[in-house]
Amino acid sequence: DQQVKQNSPSLSVQEGRISILNCDYTNSMFDYFLWYKKYPAEGPTFLISISSIKDKNEDGRFTVFLNKSAKHLSLHIVPSQPGDSAVYFCAASAVGNQFYFGTGTSLTVIP
Amino acid sequence: DAMVIQNPRYQVTQFGKPVTLSCSQTLNHNVMYWYQQKSSQAPKLLFHYYDKDFNNEADTPDNFQSRRPNTSFCFLDIRSPGLGDAAMYLCATSRVAVRGNEQFFGPGTRLTVL
């Protein structure tokens, strides 16, 4: 049973435009969320996180939005750069428990 | 650079032949994790160690075992690999096993079962 879902396997965006990656979850007990970025032949690397007490967290070009009522979060990248091309994983956890990962969205930023 | 290292990067084994994957870390983190990721699927946690305490996920098959002889090293043993065990195996570490602490991943070992 997939508790964290990324329904878009892939996304293509022009360089300079905004990339929006979406993630939905089913477990209302989740209260901490992370985004990881993965390049080919490398392990996932931490990108940005948000706890459920916030609805927005920003770090440079990356912003994560959390809508608890909709059980939805999104990652915005603006402006998108070719180096952002990678697979992005959303992950969620409840207190004291493991992280559950989504299946990933492959982002391609076209120069 | 502090990092998580996995060896080998690619492992080929035969059906039923035991195989061991290794992970080492220079981060001095007290928690180490093993994930299995099959093609187009999410990484799935198999088990983790909090220092020497072993925590097995309820749905992890008995075919999968783990050892952590010291802080730096952790091994994944697959006693009798089946074709369904072909996957990418990711090792990760974190400072503590609570939310809010990001996990640092190794590059993974891709296991092929013939």
PDB file of N, CA, C and O in Angstrom, chain B residues 30-63:
ATOM      1  N   ASN B  30      25.008   7.229  13.951  1.00  0.00           N
ATOM      2  CA  ASN B  30      24.673   6.054  14.749  1.00  0.00           C
ATOM      3  C   ASN B  30      23.572   5.198  14.134  1.00  0.00           C
ATOM      4  O   ASN B  30      23.324   4.088  14.603  1.00  0.00           O
ATOM      5  N   VAL B  31      22.924   5.692  13.100  1.00  0.00           N
ATOM      6  CA  VAL B  31      21.864   4.898  12.478  1.00  0.00           C
ATOM      7  C   VAL B  31      22.258   4.547  11.042  1.00  0.00           C
ATOM      8  O   VAL B  31      22.748   5.406  10.300  1.00  0.00           O
ATOM      9  N   MET B  32      22.072   3.286  10.693  1.00  0.00           N
ATOM     10  CA  MET B  32      22.306   2.835   9.318  1.00  0.00           C
ATOM     11  C   MET B  32      21.089   2.073   8.833  1.00  0.00           C
ATOM     12  O   MET B  32      20.485   1.313   9.580  1.00  0.00           O
ATOM     13  N   TYR B  33      20.740   2.309   7.567  1.00  0.00           N
ATOM     14  CA  TYR B  33      19.524   1.752   6.966  1.00  0.00           C
ATOM     15  C   TYR B  33      19.882   0.967   5.705  1.00  0.00           C
ATOM     16  O   TYR B  33      20.819   1.313   4.988  1.00  0.00           O
ATOM     17  N   TRP B  34      19.050  -0.027   5.419  1.00  0.00           N
ATOM     18  CA  TRP B  34      19.097  -0.695   4.124  1.00  0.00           C
ATOM     19  C   TRP B  34      17.731  -0.588   3.467  1.00  0.00           C
ATOM     20  O   TRP B  34      16.704  -0.911   4.089  1.00  0.00           O
ATOM     21  N   TYR B  35      17.747  -0.102   2.216  1.00  0.00           N
ATOM     22  CA  TYR B  35      16.542   0.002   1.411  1.00  0.00           C
ATOM     23  C   TYR B  35      16.677  -0.895   0.181  1.00  0.00           C
ATOM     24  O   TYR B  35      17.764  -1.072  -0.358  1.00  0.00           O
ATOM     25  N   GLN B  36      15.534  -1.391  -0.278  1.00  0.00           N
ATOM     26  CA  GLN B  36      15.469  -2.090  -1.563  1.00  0.00           C
ATOM     27  C   GLN B  36      14.627  -1.233  -2.506  1.00  0.00           C
ATOM     28  O   GLN B  36      13.544  -0.781  -2.132  1.00  0.00           O
ATOM     29  N   GLN B  37      15.167  -1.010  -3.692  1.00  0.00           N
ATOM     30  CA  GLN B  37      14.401  -0.245  -4.684  1.00  0.00           C
ATOM     31  C   GLN B  37      14.347  -1.024  -5.992  1.00  0.00           C
ATOM     32  O   GLN B  37      15.373  -1.224  -6.648  1.00  0.00           O
ATOM     33  N   LYS B  38      13.155  -1.419  -6.361  1.00  0.00           N
ATOM     34  CA  LYS B  38      12.954  -2.075  -7.647  1.00  0.00           C
ATOM     35  C   LYS B  38      12.592  -1.030  -8.690  1.00  0.00           C
ATOM     36  O   LYS B  38      12.197   0.086  -8.362  1.00  0.00           O
ATOM     37  N   SER B  39      12.715  -1.449  -9.939  1.00  0.00           N
ATOM     38  CA  SER B  39      12.541  -0.504 -11.040  1.00  0.00           C
ATOM     39  C   SER B  39      11.192   0.200 -10.956  1.00  0.00           C
ATOM     40  O   SER B  39      10.155  -0.433 -10.781  1.00  0.00           O
ATOM     41  N   SER B  40      11.222   1.531 -11.072  1.00  0.00           N
ATOM     42  CA  SER B  40      10.022   2.385 -11.070  1.00  0.00           C
ATOM     43  C   SER B  40       9.228   2.307  -9.764  1.00  0.00           C
ATOM     44  O   SER B  40       8.061   2.698  -9.730  1.00  0.00           O
ATOM     45  N   GLN B  41       9.858   1.814  -8.718  1.00  0.00           N
ATOM     46  CA  GLN B  41       9.185   1.755  -7.420  1.00  0.00           C
ATOM     47  C   GLN B  41       9.899   2.643  -6.413  1.00  0.00           C
ATOM     48  O   GLN B  41      11.028   3.076  -6.620  1.00  0.00           O
ATOM     49  N   ALA B  42       9.226   2.905  -5.309  1.00  0.00           N
ATOM     50  CA  ALA B  42       9.823   3.699  -4.244  1.00  0.00           C
ATOM     51  C   ALA B  42      10.826   2.866  -3.465  1.00  0.00           C
ATOM     52  O   ALA B  42      10.657   1.642  -3.332  1.00  0.00           O
ATOM     53  N   PRO B  43      11.869   3.494  -2.930  1.00  0.00           N
ATOM     54  CA  PRO B  43      12.751   2.764  -2.015  1.00  0.00           C
ATOM     55  C   PRO B  43      11.940   2.228  -0.841  1.00  0.00           C
ATOM     56  O   PRO B  43      11.106   2.932  -0.269  1.00  0.00           O
ATOM     57  N   LYS B  44      12.197   0.976  -0.480  1.00  0.00           N
ATOM     58  CA  LYS B  44      11.463   0.313   0.596  1.00  0.00           C
ATOM     59  C   LYS B  44      12.437  -0.061   1.704  1.00  0.00           C
ATOM     60  O   LYS B  44      13.413  -0.765   1.452  1.00  0.00           O
ATOM     61  N   LEU B  45      12.150   0.380   2.912  1.00  0.00           N
ATOM     62  CA  LEU B  45      13.039   0.095   4.035  1.00  0.00           C
ATOM     63  C   LEU B  45      12.970  -1.383   4.405  1.00  0.00           C
ATOM     64  O   LEU B  45      11.886  -1.942   4.602  1.00  0.00           O
ATOM     65  N   LEU B  46      14.138  -2.013   4.479  1.00  0.00           N
ATOM     66  CA  LEU B  46      14.221  -3.416   4.896  1.00  0.00           C
ATOM     67  C   LEU B  46      14.448  -3.517   6.398  1.00  0.00           C
ATOM     68  O   LEU B  46      13.771  -4.262   7.104  1.00  0.00           O
ATOM     69  N   PHE B  47      15.443  -2.808   6.886  1.00  0.00           N
ATOM     70  CA  PHE B  47      15.764  -2.765   8.323  1.00  0.00           C
ATOM     71  C   PHE B  47      16.715  -1.617   8.586  1.00  0.00           C
ATOM     72  O   PHE B  47      17.246  -0.988   7.664  1.00  0.00           O
ATOM     73  N   HIS B  48      16.885  -1.343   9.896  1.00  0.00           N
ATOM     74  CA  HIS B  48      17.887  -0.356  10.266  1.00  0.00           C
ATOM     75  C   HIS B  48      18.499  -0.710  11.606  1.00  0.00           C
ATOM     76  O   HIS B  48      17.932  -1.477  12.397  1.00  0.00           O
ATOM     77  N   TYR B  49      19.696  -0.188  11.817  1.00  0.00           N
ATOM     78  CA  TYR B  49      20.399  -0.318  13.084  1.00  0.00           C
ATOM     79  C   TYR B  49      20.458   1.037  13.758  1.00  0.00           C
ATOM     80  O   TYR B  49      20.847   2.021  13.140  1.00  0.00           O
ATOM     81  N   TYR B  50      20.059   1.078  15.017  1.00  0.00           N
ATOM     82  CA  TYR B  50      20.301   2.244  15.847  1.00  0.00           C
ATOM     83  C   TYR B  50      21.420   1.822  16.785  1.00  0.00           C
ATOM     84  O   TYR B  50      21.181   1.112  17.755  1.00  0.00           O
ATOM     85  N   ASP B  51      22.619   2.258  16.484  1.00  0.00           N
ATOM     86  CA  ASP B  51      23.830   1.719  17.115  1.00  0.00           C
ATOM     87  C   ASP B  51      23.829   0.205  16.896  1.00  0.00           C
ATOM     88  O   ASP B  51      23.831  -0.238  15.759  1.00  0.00           O
ATOM     89  N   LYS B  52      23.800  -0.586  17.963  1.00  0.00           N
ATOM     90  CA  LYS B  52      23.821  -2.035  17.758  1.00  0.00           C
ATOM     91  C   LYS B  52      22.430  -2.644  17.769  1.00  0.00           C
ATOM     92  O   LYS B  52      22.268  -3.862  17.591  1.00  0.00           O
ATOM     93  N   ASP B  53      21.435  -1.829  18.006  1.00  0.00           N
ATOM     94  CA  ASP B  53      20.056  -2.340  18.048  1.00  0.00           C
ATOM     95  C   ASP B  53      19.501  -2.517  16.645  1.00  0.00           C
ATOM     96  O   ASP B  53      19.409  -1.564  15.876  1.00  0.00           O
ATOM     97  N   PHE B  54      19.100  -3.743  16.356  1.00  0.00           N
ATOM     98  CA  PHE B  54      18.596  -4.100  15.029  1.00  0.00           C
ATOM     99  C   PHE B  54      17.082  -3.960  15.000  1.00  0.00           C
ATOM    100  O   PHE B  54      16.386  -4.423  15.901  1.00  0.00           O
ATOM    101  N   ASN B  55      16.568  -3.299  13.957  1.00  0.00           N
ATOM    102  CA  ASN B  55      15.132  -3.099  13.801  1.00  0.00           C
ATOM    103  C   ASN B  55      14.702  -3.596  12.428  1.00  0.00           C
ATOM    104  O   ASN B  55      15.053  -3.005  11.411  1.00  0.00           O
ATOM    105  N   ASN B  56      13.955  -4.679  12.442  1.00  0.00           N
ATOM    106  CA  ASN B  56      13.526  -5.305  11.201  1.00  0.00           C
ATOM    107  C   ASN B  56      12.116  -4.825  10.854  1.00  0.00           C
ATOM    108  O   ASN B  56      11.245  -4.792  11.735  1.00  0.00           O
ATOM    109  N   GLU B  57      11.892  -4.476   9.595  1.00  0.00           N
ATOM    110  CA  GLU B  57      10.540  -4.132   9.188  1.00  0.00           C
ATOM    111  C   GLU B  57       9.706  -5.417   9.123  1.00  0.00           C
ATOM    112  O   GLU B  57      10.203  -6.484   8.774  1.00  0.00           O
ATOM    113  N   ALA B  58       8.428  -5.293   9.450  1.00  0.00           N
ATOM    114  CA  ALA B  58       7.568  -6.471   9.593  1.00  0.00           C
ATOM    115  C   ALA B  58       7.475  -7.290   8.308  1.00  0.00           C
ATOM    116  O   ALA B  58       7.353  -8.517   8.357  1.00  0.00           O
ATOM    117  N   ASP B  59       7.546  -6.620   7.167  1.00  0.00           N
ATOM    118  CA  ASP B  59       7.351  -7.342   5.909  1.00  0.00           C
ATOM    119  C   ASP B  59       8.665  -7.665   5.202  1.00  0.00           C
ATOM    120  O   ASP B  59       8.656  -8.060   4.036  1.00  0.00           O
ATOM    121  N   THR B  60       9.784  -7.525   5.893  1.00  0.00           N
ATOM    122  CA  THR B  60      11.066  -7.894   5.291  1.00  0.00           C
ATOM    123  C   THR B  60      11.210  -9.413   5.333  1.00  0.00           C
ATOM    124  O   THR B  60      11.096 -10.024   6.399  1.00  0.00           O
ATOM    125  N   PRO B  61      11.434 -10.042   4.181  1.00  0.00           N
ATOM    126  CA  PRO B  61      11.532 -11.507   4.156  1.00  0.00           C
ATOM    127  C   PRO B  61      12.690 -12.021   5.017  1.00  0.00           C
ATOM    128  O   PRO B  61      13.727 -11.354   5.144  1.00  0.00           O
ATOM    129  N   ASP B  62      12.531 -13.223   5.549  1.00  0.00           N
ATOM    130  CA  ASP B  62      13.582 -13.839   6.374  1.00  0.00           C
ATOM    131  C   ASP B  62      14.860 -14.094   5.588  1.00  0.00           C
ATOM    132  O   ASP B  62      15.929 -14.292   6.175  1.00  0.00           O
ATOM    133  N   ASN B  63      14.737 -14.126   4.291  1.00  0.00           N
ATOM    134  CA  ASN B  63      15.871 -14.323   3.400  1.00  0.00           C
ATOM    135  C   ASN B  63      16.902 -13.202   3.517  1.00  0.00           C
ATOM    136  O   ASN B  63      18.059 -13.354   3.136  1.00  0.00           O
TER     137      ASN B  63
END
